[in-house]
mmCIF file with all atom_site columns, C-alpha atoms in Angstrom:
data_model
loop_
_atom_site.group_PDB
_atom_site.id
_atom_site.type_symbol
_atom_site.label_atom_id
_atom_site.label_alt_id
_atom_site.label_comp_id
_atom_site.label_asym_id
_atom_site.label_entity_id
_atom_site.label_seq_id
_atom_site.pdbx_PDB_ins_code
_atom_site.Cartn_x
_atom_site.Cartn_y
_atom_site.Cartn_z
_atom_site.occupancy
_atom_site.B_iso_or_equiv
_atom_site.pdbx_formal_charge
_atom_site.auth_seq_id
_atom_site.auth_comp_id
_atom_site.auth_asym_id
_atom_site.auth_atom_id
_atom_site.pdbx_PDB_model_num
ATOM 1   C CA . MET A 1 1   ? 0.000   0.000   0.000   1.00 47.00 ? 5   MET A CA 1
ATOM 2   C CA . SER A 1 2   ? 1.239   3.506   -0.775  1.00 49.00 ? 6   SER A CA 1
ATOM 3   C CA . LEU A 1 3   ? 0.176   6.591   1.174   1.00 46.00 ? 7   LEU A CA 1
ATOM 4   C CA . PHE A 1 4   ? 0.809   10.107  -0.124  1.00 46.00 ? 8   PHE A CA 1
ATOM 5   C CA . MET A 1 5   ? 0.234   13.404  1.671   1.00 45.00 ? 9   MET A CA 1
ATOM 6   C CA . PHE A 1 6   ? 0.524   16.809  0.000   1.00 47.00 ? 10  PHE A CA 1
ATOM 7   C CA . PHE A 1 7   ? 1.024   19.921  2.117   1.00 43.00 ? 11  PHE A CA 1
ATOM 8   C CA . SER A 1 8   ? 0.585   23.652  1.632   1.00 45.00 ? 12  SER A CA 1
ATOM 9   C CA . LEU A 1 9   ? 1.744   25.972  4.397   1.00 40.00 ? 13  LEU A CA 1
ATOM 10  C CA . LEU A 1 10  ? -0.775  28.710  5.031   1.00 38.00 ? 14  LEU A CA 1
ATOM 11  C CA . THR A 1 11  ? 1.936   31.287  5.622   1.00 37.00 ? 15  THR A CA 1
ATOM 12  C CA . SER A 1 12  ? 3.616   32.902  2.663   1.00 35.00 ? 16  SER A CA 1
ATOM 13  C CA . VAL A 1 13  ? 7.269   32.040  2.176   1.00 35.00 ? 17  VAL A CA 1
ATOM 14  C CA . GLY A 1 14  ? 8.946   35.260  1.139   1.00 36.00 ? 18  GLY A CA 1
ATOM 15  C CA . ALA A 1 15  ? 12.496  36.479  0.827   1.00 35.00 ? 19  ALA A CA 1
ATOM 16  C CA . GLN A 1 16  ? 12.494  37.832  4.365   1.00 38.00 ? 20  GLN A CA 1
ATOM 17  C CA . ALA A 1 17  ? 10.447  36.692  7.336   1.00 41.00 ? 21  ALA A CA 1
ATOM 18  C CA . SER A 1 18  ? 8.611   39.502  9.109   1.00 45.00 ? 22  SER A CA 1
ATOM 19  C CA . ASN A 1 19  ? 8.859   40.155  12.840  1.00 49.00 ? 23  ASN A CA 1
ATOM 20  C CA . GLU A 1 20  ? 5.187   39.208  13.138  1.00 47.00 ? 24  GLU A CA 1
ATOM 21  C CA . VAL A 1 21  ? 5.867   35.753  11.716  1.00 55.00 ? 25  VAL A CA 1
ATOM 22  C CA . ASP A 1 22  ? 8.814   35.244  14.055  1.00 62.00 ? 26  ASP A CA 1
ATOM 23  C CA . GLN A 1 23  ? 6.820   36.235  17.137  1.00 70.00 ? 27  GLN A CA 1
ATOM 24  C CA . GLY A 1 24  ? 5.685   33.355  19.303  1.00 78.00 ? 28  GLY A CA 1
ATOM 25  C CA . ILE A 1 25  ? 8.534   30.945  18.598  1.00 91.00 ? 29  ILE A CA 1
ATOM 26  C CA . ILE A 1 26  ? 8.980   28.858  21.750  1.00 94.00 ? 30  ILE A CA 1
ATOM 27  C CA . PRO A 1 27  ? 12.544  27.912  22.776  1.00 94.00 ? 31  PRO A CA 1
ATOM 28  C CA . ALA A 1 28  ? 13.351  24.206  22.738  1.00 95.00 ? 32  ALA A CA 1
ATOM 29  C CA . LEU A 1 29  ? 13.220  22.099  25.886  1.00 95.00 ? 33  LEU A CA 1
ATOM 30  C CA . SER A 1 30  ? 16.838  21.320  26.691  1.00 91.00 ? 34  SER A CA 1
ATOM 31  C CA . ASP A 1 31  ? 15.800  18.100  28.449  1.00 95.00 ? 35  ASP A CA 1
ATOM 32  C CA . ALA A 1 32  ? 13.076  17.046  25.981  1.00 96.00 ? 36  ALA A CA 1
ATOM 33  C CA . SER A 1 33  ? 14.556  13.544  25.793  1.00 94.00 ? 37  SER A CA 1
ATOM 34  C CA . SER A 1 34  ? 13.966  12.848  29.490  1.00 96.00 ? 38  SER A CA 1
ATOM 35  C CA . VAL A 1 35  ? 11.069  14.957  30.844  1.00 97.00 ? 39  VAL A CA 1
ATOM 36  C CA . SER A 1 36  ? 7.649   13.499  31.593  1.00 97.00 ? 40  SER A CA 1
ATOM 37  C CA . GLU A 1 37  ? 4.957   13.303  28.948  1.00 97.00 ? 41  GLU A CA 1
ATOM 38  C CA . SER A 1 38  ? 2.820   15.822  30.845  1.00 97.00 ? 42  SER A CA 1
ATOM 39  C CA . THR A 1 39  ? 5.693   18.344  30.635  1.00 97.00 ? 43  THR A CA 1
ATOM 40  C CA . LEU A 1 40  ? 5.953   17.707  26.895  1.00 98.00 ? 44  LEU A CA 1
ATOM 41  C CA . ASP A 1 41  ? 2.198   18.227  26.521  1.00 97.00 ? 45  ASP A CA 1
ATOM 42  C CA . GLU A 1 42  ? 2.373   21.585  28.298  1.00 97.00 ? 46  GLU A CA 1
ATOM 43  C CA . HIS A 1 43  ? 5.258   22.652  26.081  1.00 97.00 ? 47  HIS A CA 1
ATOM 44  C CA . LEU A 1 44  ? 3.400   21.639  22.912  1.00 97.00 ? 48  LEU A CA 1
ATOM 45  C CA . GLN A 1 45  ? 0.396   23.674  24.031  1.00 96.00 ? 49  GLN A CA 1
ATOM 46  C CA . GLU A 1 46  ? 2.695   26.692  24.303  1.00 95.00 ? 50  GLU A CA 1
ATOM 47  C CA . MET A 1 47  ? 3.858   25.978  20.756  1.00 95.00 ? 51  MET A CA 1
ATOM 48  C CA . GLY A 1 48  ? 0.256   26.108  19.503  1.00 94.00 ? 52  GLY A CA 1
ATOM 49  C CA . PHE A 1 49  ? -0.898  22.469  19.457  1.00 94.00 ? 53  PHE A CA 1
ATOM 50  C CA . ASP A 1 50  ? -4.382  21.895  20.879  1.00 93.00 ? 54  ASP A CA 1
ATOM 51  C CA . THR A 1 51  ? -5.179  19.151  23.375  1.00 95.00 ? 55  THR A CA 1
ATOM 52  C CA . THR A 1 52  ? -6.913  16.929  20.806  1.00 92.00 ? 56  THR A CA 1
ATOM 53  C CA . GLU A 1 53  ? -3.880  17.014  18.507  1.00 91.00 ? 57  GLU A CA 1
ATOM 54  C CA . ILE A 1 54  ? -1.489  16.371  21.380  1.00 95.00 ? 58  ILE A CA 1
ATOM 55  C CA . SER A 1 55  ? -3.472  13.323  22.520  1.00 93.00 ? 59  SER A CA 1
ATOM 56  C CA . THR A 1 56  ? -2.846  11.626  19.158  1.00 88.00 ? 60  THR A CA 1
ATOM 57  C CA . LEU A 1 57  ? 0.904   12.276  18.897  1.00 91.00 ? 61  LEU A CA 1
ATOM 58  C CA . PRO A 1 58  ? 3.377   9.467   19.709  1.00 90.00 ? 62  PRO A CA 1
ATOM 59  C CA . ILE A 1 59  ? 5.603   10.385  22.652  1.00 92.00 ? 63  ILE A CA 1
ATOM 60  C CA . GLU A 1 60  ? 8.828   10.196  20.617  1.00 92.00 ? 64  GLU A CA 1
ATOM 61  C CA . MET A 1 61  ? 7.340   12.647  18.137  1.00 93.00 ? 65  MET A CA 1
ATOM 62  C CA . LYS A 1 62  ? 6.459   14.947  21.044  1.00 96.00 ? 66  LYS A CA 1
ATOM 63  C CA . ARG A 1 63  ? 10.089  14.777  22.170  1.00 95.00 ? 67  ARG A CA 1
ATOM 64  C CA . ASP A 1 64  ? 11.330  15.511  18.653  1.00 94.00 ? 68  ASP A CA 1
ATOM 65  C CA . ILE A 1 65  ? 9.116   18.598  18.280  1.00 95.00 ? 69  ILE A CA 1
ATOM 66  C CA . SER A 1 66  ? 9.929   19.867  21.781  1.00 97.00 ? 70  SER A CA 1
ATOM 67  C CA . SER A 1 67  ? 13.690  19.504  21.237  1.00 95.00 ? 71  SER A CA 1
ATOM 68  C CA . LYS A 1 68  ? 13.660  22.315  18.629  1.00 93.00 ? 72  LYS A CA 1
ATOM 69  C CA . ASP A 1 69  ? 12.745  25.994  18.716  1.00 94.00 ? 73  ASP A CA 1
ATOM 70  C CA . GLY A 1 70  ? 9.420   26.517  16.994  1.00 93.00 ? 74  GLY A CA 1
ATOM 71  C CA . LYS A 1 71  ? 5.716   27.203  16.842  1.00 94.00 ? 75  LYS A CA 1
ATOM 72  C CA . LYS A 1 72  ? 2.938   25.290  15.126  1.00 92.00 ? 76  LYS A CA 1
ATOM 73  C CA . VAL A 1 73  ? 1.663   26.935  11.960  1.00 87.00 ? 77  VAL A CA 1
ATOM 74  C CA . ALA A 1 74  ? -1.411  26.219  9.881   1.00 76.00 ? 78  ALA A CA 1
ATOM 75  C CA . ALA A 1 75  ? -0.840  23.553  7.255   1.00 69.00 ? 79  ALA A CA 1
ATOM 76  C CA . GLN A 1 76  ? -3.464  22.592  4.739   1.00 61.00 ? 80  GLN A CA 1
ATOM 77  C CA . GLU A 1 77  ? -3.660  19.015  3.556   1.00 59.00 ? 81  GLU A CA 1
ATOM 78  C CA . LEU A 1 78  ? -4.282  19.418  -0.179  1.00 57.00 ? 82  LEU A CA 1
ATOM 79  C CA . ALA A 1 79  ? -4.727  15.740  -0.980  1.00 59.00 ? 83  ALA A CA 1
ATOM 80  C CA . THR A 1 80  ? -4.273  12.317  0.553   1.00 61.00 ? 84  THR A CA 1
ATOM 81  C CA . THR A 1 81  ? -4.240  9.274   -1.688  1.00 62.00 ? 85  THR A CA 1
ATOM 82  C CA . VAL A 1 82  ? -4.109  5.606   -0.772  1.00 63.00 ? 86  VAL A CA 1
ATOM 83  C CA . THR A 1 83  ? -3.065  3.076   -3.421  1.00 65.00 ? 87  THR A CA 1
ATOM 84  C CA . ILE A 1 84  ? -3.047  -0.693  -2.853  1.00 65.00 ? 88  ILE A CA 1
ATOM 85  C CA . THR A 1 85  ? -0.899  -2.814  -5.182  1.00 65.00 ? 89  THR A CA 1
ATOM 86  C CA . ASP A 1 86  ? -0.224  -6.524  -5.411  1.00 62.00 ? 90  ASP A CA 1
ATOM 87  C CA . GLU A 1 87  ? 3.164   -8.276  -5.550  1.00 63.00 ? 91  GLU A CA 1
ATOM 88  C CA . GLU A 1 88  ? 3.522   -7.443  -9.245  1.00 69.00 ? 92  GLU A CA 1
ATOM 89  C CA . GLY A 1 89  ? 2.807   -3.756  -8.726  1.00 67.00 ? 93  GLY A CA 1
ATOM 90  C CA . ASN A 1 90  ? -0.726  -3.888  -10.152 1.00 71.00 ? 94  ASN A CA 1
ATOM 91  C CA . LYS A 1 91  ? -3.362  -1.680  -8.537  1.00 71.00 ? 95  LYS A CA 1
ATOM 92  C CA . VAL A 1 92  ? -5.835  -3.651  -6.410  1.00 64.00 ? 96  VAL A CA 1
ATOM 93  C CA . THR A 1 93  ? -9.453  -2.538  -6.676  1.00 61.00 ? 97  THR A CA 1
ATOM 94  C CA . ASP A 1 94  ? -11.394 -5.677  -5.743  1.00 55.00 ? 98  ASP A CA 1
ATOM 95  C CA . ARG A 1 95  ? -12.638 -5.636  -2.140  1.00 49.00 ? 99  ARG A CA 1
ATOM 96  C CA . TYR A 1 96  ? -11.864 -9.316  -1.450  1.00 47.00 ? 100 TYR A CA 1
ATOM 97  C CA . PRO A 1 97  ? -8.069  -9.133  -1.950  1.00 50.00 ? 101 PRO A CA 1
ATOM 98  C CA . ILE A 1 98  ? -8.019  -5.828  -0.077  1.00 50.00 ? 102 ILE A CA 1
ATOM 99  C CA . ASN A 1 99  ? -9.635  -7.497  2.928   1.00 49.00 ? 103 ASN A CA 1
ATOM 100 C CA . LYS A 1 100 ? -7.160  -10.363 2.640   1.00 51.00 ? 104 LYS A CA 1
ATOM 101 C CA . LEU A 1 101 ? -4.325  -7.845  2.705   1.00 52.00 ? 105 LEU A CA 1
ATOM 102 C CA . ALA A 1 102 ? -5.306  -5.956  5.837   1.00 50.00 ? 106 ALA A CA 1
ATOM 103 C CA . ALA A 1 103 ? -7.916  -5.959  8.580   1.00 49.00 ? 107 ALA A CA 1
ATOM 104 C CA . SER A 1 104 ? -8.085  -2.159  8.254   1.00 52.00 ? 108 SER A CA 1
ATOM 105 C CA . PRO A 1 105 ? -6.854  -1.162  4.777   1.00 53.00 ? 109 PRO A CA 1
ATOM 106 C CA . THR A 1 106 ? -6.885  2.599   5.343   1.00 64.00 ? 110 THR A CA 1
ATOM 107 C CA . PRO A 1 107 ? -4.910  4.170   8.226   1.00 71.00 ? 111 PRO A CA 1
ATOM 108 C CA . THR A 1 108 ? -5.667  7.505   9.847   1.00 78.00 ? 112 THR A CA 1
ATOM 109 C CA . LEU A 1 109 ? -3.307  10.180  8.486   1.00 80.00 ? 113 LEU A CA 1
ATOM 110 C CA . SER A 1 110 ? -2.490  13.627  9.883   1.00 83.00 ? 114 SER A CA 1
ATOM 111 C CA . GLY A 1 111 ? 0.021   16.337  8.996   1.00 84.00 ? 115 GLY A CA 1
ATOM 112 C CA . TYR A 1 112 ? 1.615   19.154  11.010  1.00 88.00 ? 116 TYR A CA 1
ATOM 113 C CA . ALA A 1 113 ? 4.085   21.950  10.314  1.00 87.00 ? 117 ALA A CA 1
ATOM 114 C CA . VAL A 1 114 ? 6.325   23.696  12.859  1.00 92.00 ? 118 VAL A CA 1
ATOM 115 C CA . TYR A 1 115 ? 8.041   26.990  12.002  1.00 90.00 ? 119 TYR A CA 1
ATOM 116 C CA . SER A 1 116 ? 11.469  27.380  13.621  1.00 88.00 ? 120 SER A CA 1
ATOM 117 C CA . GLY A 1 117 ? 12.747  30.706  12.256  1.00 85.00 ? 121 GLY A CA 1
ATOM 118 C CA . THR A 1 118 ? 14.862  31.764  9.321   1.00 82.00 ? 122 THR A CA 1
ATOM 119 C CA . SER A 1 119 ? 17.890  30.176  7.695   1.00 79.00 ? 123 SER A CA 1
ATOM 120 C CA . ASN A 1 120 ? 21.407  31.399  8.460   1.00 76.00 ? 124 ASN A CA 1
ATOM 121 C CA . ASN A 1 121 ? 21.261  33.940  5.633   1.00 77.00 ? 125 ASN A CA 1
ATOM 122 C CA . GLY A 1 122 ? 17.849  35.148  6.802   1.00 71.00 ? 126 GLY A CA 1
ATOM 123 C CA . ARG A 1 123 ? 16.275  34.664  3.387   1.00 76.00 ? 127 ARG A CA 1
ATOM 124 C CA . GLU A 1 124 ? 14.311  31.462  3.896   1.00 81.00 ? 128 GLU A CA 1
ATOM 125 C CA . ARG A 1 125 ? 11.924  30.276  6.549   1.00 84.00 ? 129 ARG A CA 1
ATOM 126 C CA . VAL A 1 126 ? 12.617  26.890  8.095   1.00 86.00 ? 130 VAL A CA 1
ATOM 127 C CA . TYR A 1 127 ? 9.841   24.383  8.839   1.00 87.00 ? 131 TYR A CA 1
ATOM 128 C CA . GLN A 1 128 ? 9.640   20.840  10.129  1.00 90.00 ? 132 GLN A CA 1
ATOM 129 C CA . VAL A 1 129 ? 6.832   18.954  8.379   1.00 87.00 ? 133 VAL A CA 1
ATOM 130 C CA . TYR A 1 130 ? 5.442   15.930  10.240  1.00 90.00 ? 134 TYR A CA 1
ATOM 131 C CA . ALA A 1 131 ? 3.212   13.125  9.005   1.00 86.00 ? 135 ALA A CA 1
ATOM 132 C CA . THR A 1 132 ? 1.554   10.715  11.427  1.00 87.00 ? 136 THR A CA 1
ATOM 133 C CA . TYR A 1 133 ? -0.361  7.522   10.721  1.00 84.00 ? 137 TYR A CA 1
ATOM 134 C CA . ARG A 1 134 ? -2.240  4.991   12.812  1.00 84.00 ? 138 ARG A CA 1
ATOM 135 C CA . TRP A 1 135 ? -3.683  1.597   11.970  1.00 80.00 ? 139 TRP A CA 1
ATOM 136 C CA . ALA A 1 136 ? -6.566  0.662   14.292  1.00 79.00 ? 140 ALA A CA 1
ATOM 137 C CA . SER A 1 137 ? -5.908  -2.960  13.303  1.00 78.00 ? 141 SER A CA 1
ATOM 138 C CA . SER A 1 138 ? -2.996  -4.622  11.581  1.00 78.00 ? 142 SER A CA 1
ATOM 139 C CA . PRO A 1 139 ? -2.604  -6.516  8.299   1.00 72.00 ? 143 PRO A CA 1
ATOM 140 C CA . PHE A 1 140 ? -2.946  -10.287 8.377   1.00 73.00 ? 144 PHE A CA 1
ATOM 141 C CA . ASN A 1 141 ? 0.521   -10.667 6.829   1.00 72.00 ? 145 ASN A CA 1
ATOM 142 C CA . PHE A 1 142 ? 3.832   -8.849  7.152   1.00 76.00 ? 146 PHE A CA 1
ATOM 143 C CA . TYR A 1 143 ? 4.540   -6.422  4.311   1.00 73.00 ? 147 TYR A CA 1
ATOM 144 C CA . THR A 1 144 ? 6.343   -3.160  3.544   1.00 77.00 ? 148 THR A CA 1
ATOM 145 C CA . ASP A 1 145 ? 4.305   0.012   3.158   1.00 78.00 ? 149 ASP A CA 1
ATOM 146 C CA . ASN A 1 146 ? 5.355   3.302   1.594   1.00 79.00 ? 150 ASN A CA 1
ATOM 147 C CA . LEU A 1 147 ? 4.583   6.744   3.044   1.00 82.00 ? 151 LEU A CA 1
ATOM 148 C CA . ALA A 1 148 ? 5.445   9.882   1.085   1.00 80.00 ? 152 ALA A CA 1
ATOM 149 C CA . MET A 1 149 ? 5.157   13.614  1.776   1.00 81.00 ? 153 MET A CA 1
ATOM 150 C CA . ALA A 1 150 ? 5.213   16.161  -1.043  1.00 77.00 ? 154 ALA A CA 1
ATOM 151 C CA . TRP A 1 151 ? 5.213   19.965  -0.953  1.00 76.00 ? 155 TRP A CA 1
ATOM 152 C CA . GLN A 1 152 ? 5.000   23.006  -3.154  1.00 71.00 ? 156 GLN A CA 1
ATOM 153 C CA . SER A 1 153 ? 7.745   23.763  -5.661  1.00 70.00 ? 157 SER A CA 1
ATOM 154 C CA . ASN A 1 154 ? 8.988   26.829  -3.766  1.00 73.00 ? 158 ASN A CA 1
ATOM 155 C CA . ALA A 1 155 ? 10.193  24.652  -0.864  1.00 77.00 ? 159 ALA A CA 1
ATOM 156 C CA . THR A 1 156 ? 13.789  23.453  -0.540  1.00 79.00 ? 160 THR A CA 1
ATOM 157 C CA . PRO A 1 157 ? 14.243  20.300  1.579   1.00 81.00 ? 161 PRO A CA 1
ATOM 158 C CA . THR A 1 158 ? 17.118  20.401  4.095   1.00 82.00 ? 162 THR A CA 1
ATOM 159 C CA . GLY A 1 159 ? 18.365  18.247  6.929   1.00 82.00 ? 163 GLY A CA 1
ATOM 160 C CA . THR A 1 160 ? 18.053  14.516  7.442   1.00 86.00 ? 164 THR A CA 1
ATOM 161 C CA . PRO A 1 161 ? 14.617  12.821  7.372   1.00 90.00 ? 165 PRO A CA 1
ATOM 162 C CA . ASN A 1 162 ? 13.635  10.917  10.482  1.00 89.00 ? 166 ASN A CA 1
ATOM 163 C CA . GLY A 1 163 ? 10.825  8.582   11.419  1.00 90.00 ? 167 GLY A CA 1
ATOM 164 C CA . GLN A 1 164 ? 9.673   5.784   13.688  1.00 92.00 ? 168 GLN A CA 1
ATOM 165 C CA . HIS A 1 165 ? 7.137   2.965   13.648  1.00 90.00 ? 169 HIS A CA 1
ATOM 166 C CA . THR A 1 166 ? 5.660   1.487   16.834  1.00 91.00 ? 170 THR A CA 1
ATOM 167 C CA . VAL A 1 167 ? 3.797   -1.787  17.315  1.00 88.00 ? 171 VAL A CA 1
ATOM 168 C CA . ASP A 1 168 ? 3.222   -3.737  20.548  1.00 82.00 ? 172 ASP A CA 1
ATOM 169 C CA . ARG A 1 169 ? 5.312   -1.113  22.400  1.00 82.00 ? 173 ARG A CA 1
ATOM 170 C CA . ASN A 1 170 ? 8.319   -1.879  20.214  1.00 88.00 ? 174 ASN A CA 1
ATOM 171 C CA . THR A 1 171 ? 9.770   0.960   18.134  1.00 90.00 ? 175 THR A CA 1
ATOM 172 C CA . TYR A 1 172 ? 11.514  0.547   14.790  1.00 89.00 ? 176 TYR A CA 1
ATOM 173 C CA . PRO A 1 173 ? 13.162  3.081   12.450  1.00 90.00 ? 177 PRO A CA 1
ATOM 174 C CA . ASN A 1 174 ? 11.428  4.089   9.223   1.00 88.00 ? 178 ASN A CA 1
ATOM 175 C CA . PRO A 1 175 ? 14.149  3.959   6.542   1.00 88.00 ? 179 PRO A CA 1
ATOM 176 C CA . VAL A 1 176 ? 14.056  6.613   3.816   1.00 90.00 ? 180 VAL A CA 1
ATOM 177 C CA . ASP A 1 177 ? 13.258  5.190   0.397   1.00 89.00 ? 181 ASP A CA 1
ATOM 178 C CA . LYS A 1 178 ? 13.523  8.327   -1.756  1.00 87.00 ? 182 LYS A CA 1
ATOM 179 C CA . GLU A 1 179 ? 14.499  11.931  -1.068  1.00 88.00 ? 183 GLU A CA 1
ATOM 180 C CA . GLU A 1 180 ? 13.878  14.471  -3.807  1.00 85.00 ? 184 GLU A CA 1
ATOM 181 C CA . VAL A 1 181 ? 13.231  18.196  -4.144  1.00 82.00 ? 185 VAL A CA 1
ATOM 182 C CA . SER A 1 182 ? 9.494   17.587  -4.492  1.00 82.00 ? 186 SER A CA 1
ATOM 183 C CA . GLY A 1 183 ? 9.146   15.310  -1.472  1.00 84.00 ? 187 GLY A CA 1
ATOM 184 C CA . THR A 1 184 ? 10.412  12.433  0.649   1.00 86.00 ? 188 THR A CA 1
ATOM 185 C CA . ALA A 1 185 ? 9.257   8.804   0.905   1.00 86.00 ? 189 ALA A CA 1
ATOM 186 C CA . TRP A 1 186 ? 9.752   6.286   3.698   1.00 87.00 ? 190 TRP A CA 1
ATOM 187 C CA . LEU A 1 187 ? 9.508   2.507   3.822   1.00 86.00 ? 191 LEU A CA 1
ATOM 188 C CA . VAL A 1 188 ? 7.312   1.277   6.682   1.00 85.00 ? 192 VAL A CA 1
ATOM 189 C CA . ASP A 1 189 ? 7.525   -2.334  7.871   1.00 84.00 ? 193 ASP A CA 1
ATOM 190 C CA . MET A 1 190 ? 3.931   -3.305  8.693   1.00 80.00 ? 194 MET A CA 1
ATOM 191 C CA . LYS A 1 191 ? 3.687   -6.094  11.247  1.00 83.00 ? 195 LYS A CA 1
ATOM 192 C CA . ALA A 1 192 ? 1.075   -8.853  11.141  1.00 80.00 ? 196 ALA A CA 1
ATOM 193 C CA . GLY A 1 193 ? -1.464  -8.945  13.943  1.00 79.00 ? 197 GLY A CA 1
ATOM 194 C CA . GLY A 1 194 ? -5.096  -8.600  12.866  1.00 76.00 ? 198 GLY A CA 1
ATOM 195 C CA . ASN A 1 195 ? -7.876  -6.821  14.726  1.00 78.00 ? 199 ASN A CA 1
ATOM 196 C CA . THR A 1 196 ? -6.173  -6.703  18.136  1.00 79.00 ? 200 THR A CA 1
ATOM 197 C CA . THR A 1 197 ? -2.890  -5.102  17.065  1.00 83.00 ? 201 THR A CA 1
ATOM 198 C CA . VAL A 1 198 ? -2.641  -1.308  16.822  1.00 85.00 ? 202 VAL A CA 1
ATOM 199 C CA . GLN A 1 199 ? 0.410   0.224   15.173  1.00 86.00 ? 203 GLN A CA 1
ATOM 200 C CA . SER A 1 200 ? 1.365   3.785   14.402  1.00 89.00 ? 204 SER A CA 1
ATOM 201 C CA . GLY A 1 201 ? 4.264   5.980   13.398  1.00 89.00 ? 205 GLY A CA 1
ATOM 202 C CA . TRP A 1 202 ? 5.502   9.361   12.285  1.00 90.00 ? 206 TRP A CA 1
ATOM 203 C CA . ASP A 1 203 ? 7.989   10.947  9.898   1.00 90.00 ? 207 ASP A CA 1
ATOM 204 C CA . VAL A 1 204 ? 9.565   14.405  9.775   1.00 90.00 ? 208 VAL A CA 1
ATOM 205 C CA . LYS A 1 205 ? 11.397  16.400  7.125   1.00 87.00 ? 209 LYS A CA 1
ATOM 206 C CA . ASN A 1 206 ? 12.828  19.938  7.170   1.00 83.00 ? 210 ASN A CA 1
#
C-alpha cells in the first residue's frame, strides 16, 4: 500500500520573514529527551498544538518537536491518496483481496508543520513537516508500506529525514526510500497482527 500526503503551508514564504511571523517561537526544551509526557504536553500547548492534537501524537514525536525551537503553523492538507498494489505492482481494486491484505486497509493520516525561524542567511523560513499515521488494526501478513510527503515547488528540503514505527510497544526506524526536491518517501515495515494489534508511526522532514 502507498500513502501520499501533500502539504501547503498557510503562511507565505517570502524572501524575508517579518517580525510578526517570528513572534511566538517557543525555545526548545533542553531536556526534551527525558522529561515526563505531561511536561511535553504543556510545552506543545505553548507551541500552539491543541489538546486533541497532542493526545494523538506518539511520545517520541512529542520529544522531537519539543527539542527544537518553533511554533505550530497552519498547514493545509491538499490531498491524501491511498493506493493498494499486489506483488507485481498492479493496482488492487477488488474488495476481497483488499480485505485479505489488511484488517483495516486505510490508516488515519495527519500532517503538522512547525516553524522554527529563518535560515542562516535570513532569506528562507525553516519548517519541520510531520506526518503521522495509525492503523486501528494490523494486516494479516507482514509487508512493507510506503509513506510519502510532497510539498510546493517553492520549498527546498534540508536536513536529514527521520521517522519511527511502533507496534506492541516496540519501536523501529522508518528507513528513507527516496528523497527528492518535491518530497520524501519512507519505507514502513507493517507487522502482522489482525484486529487486536494497533500500530502507528511518524515521519519528519525539514
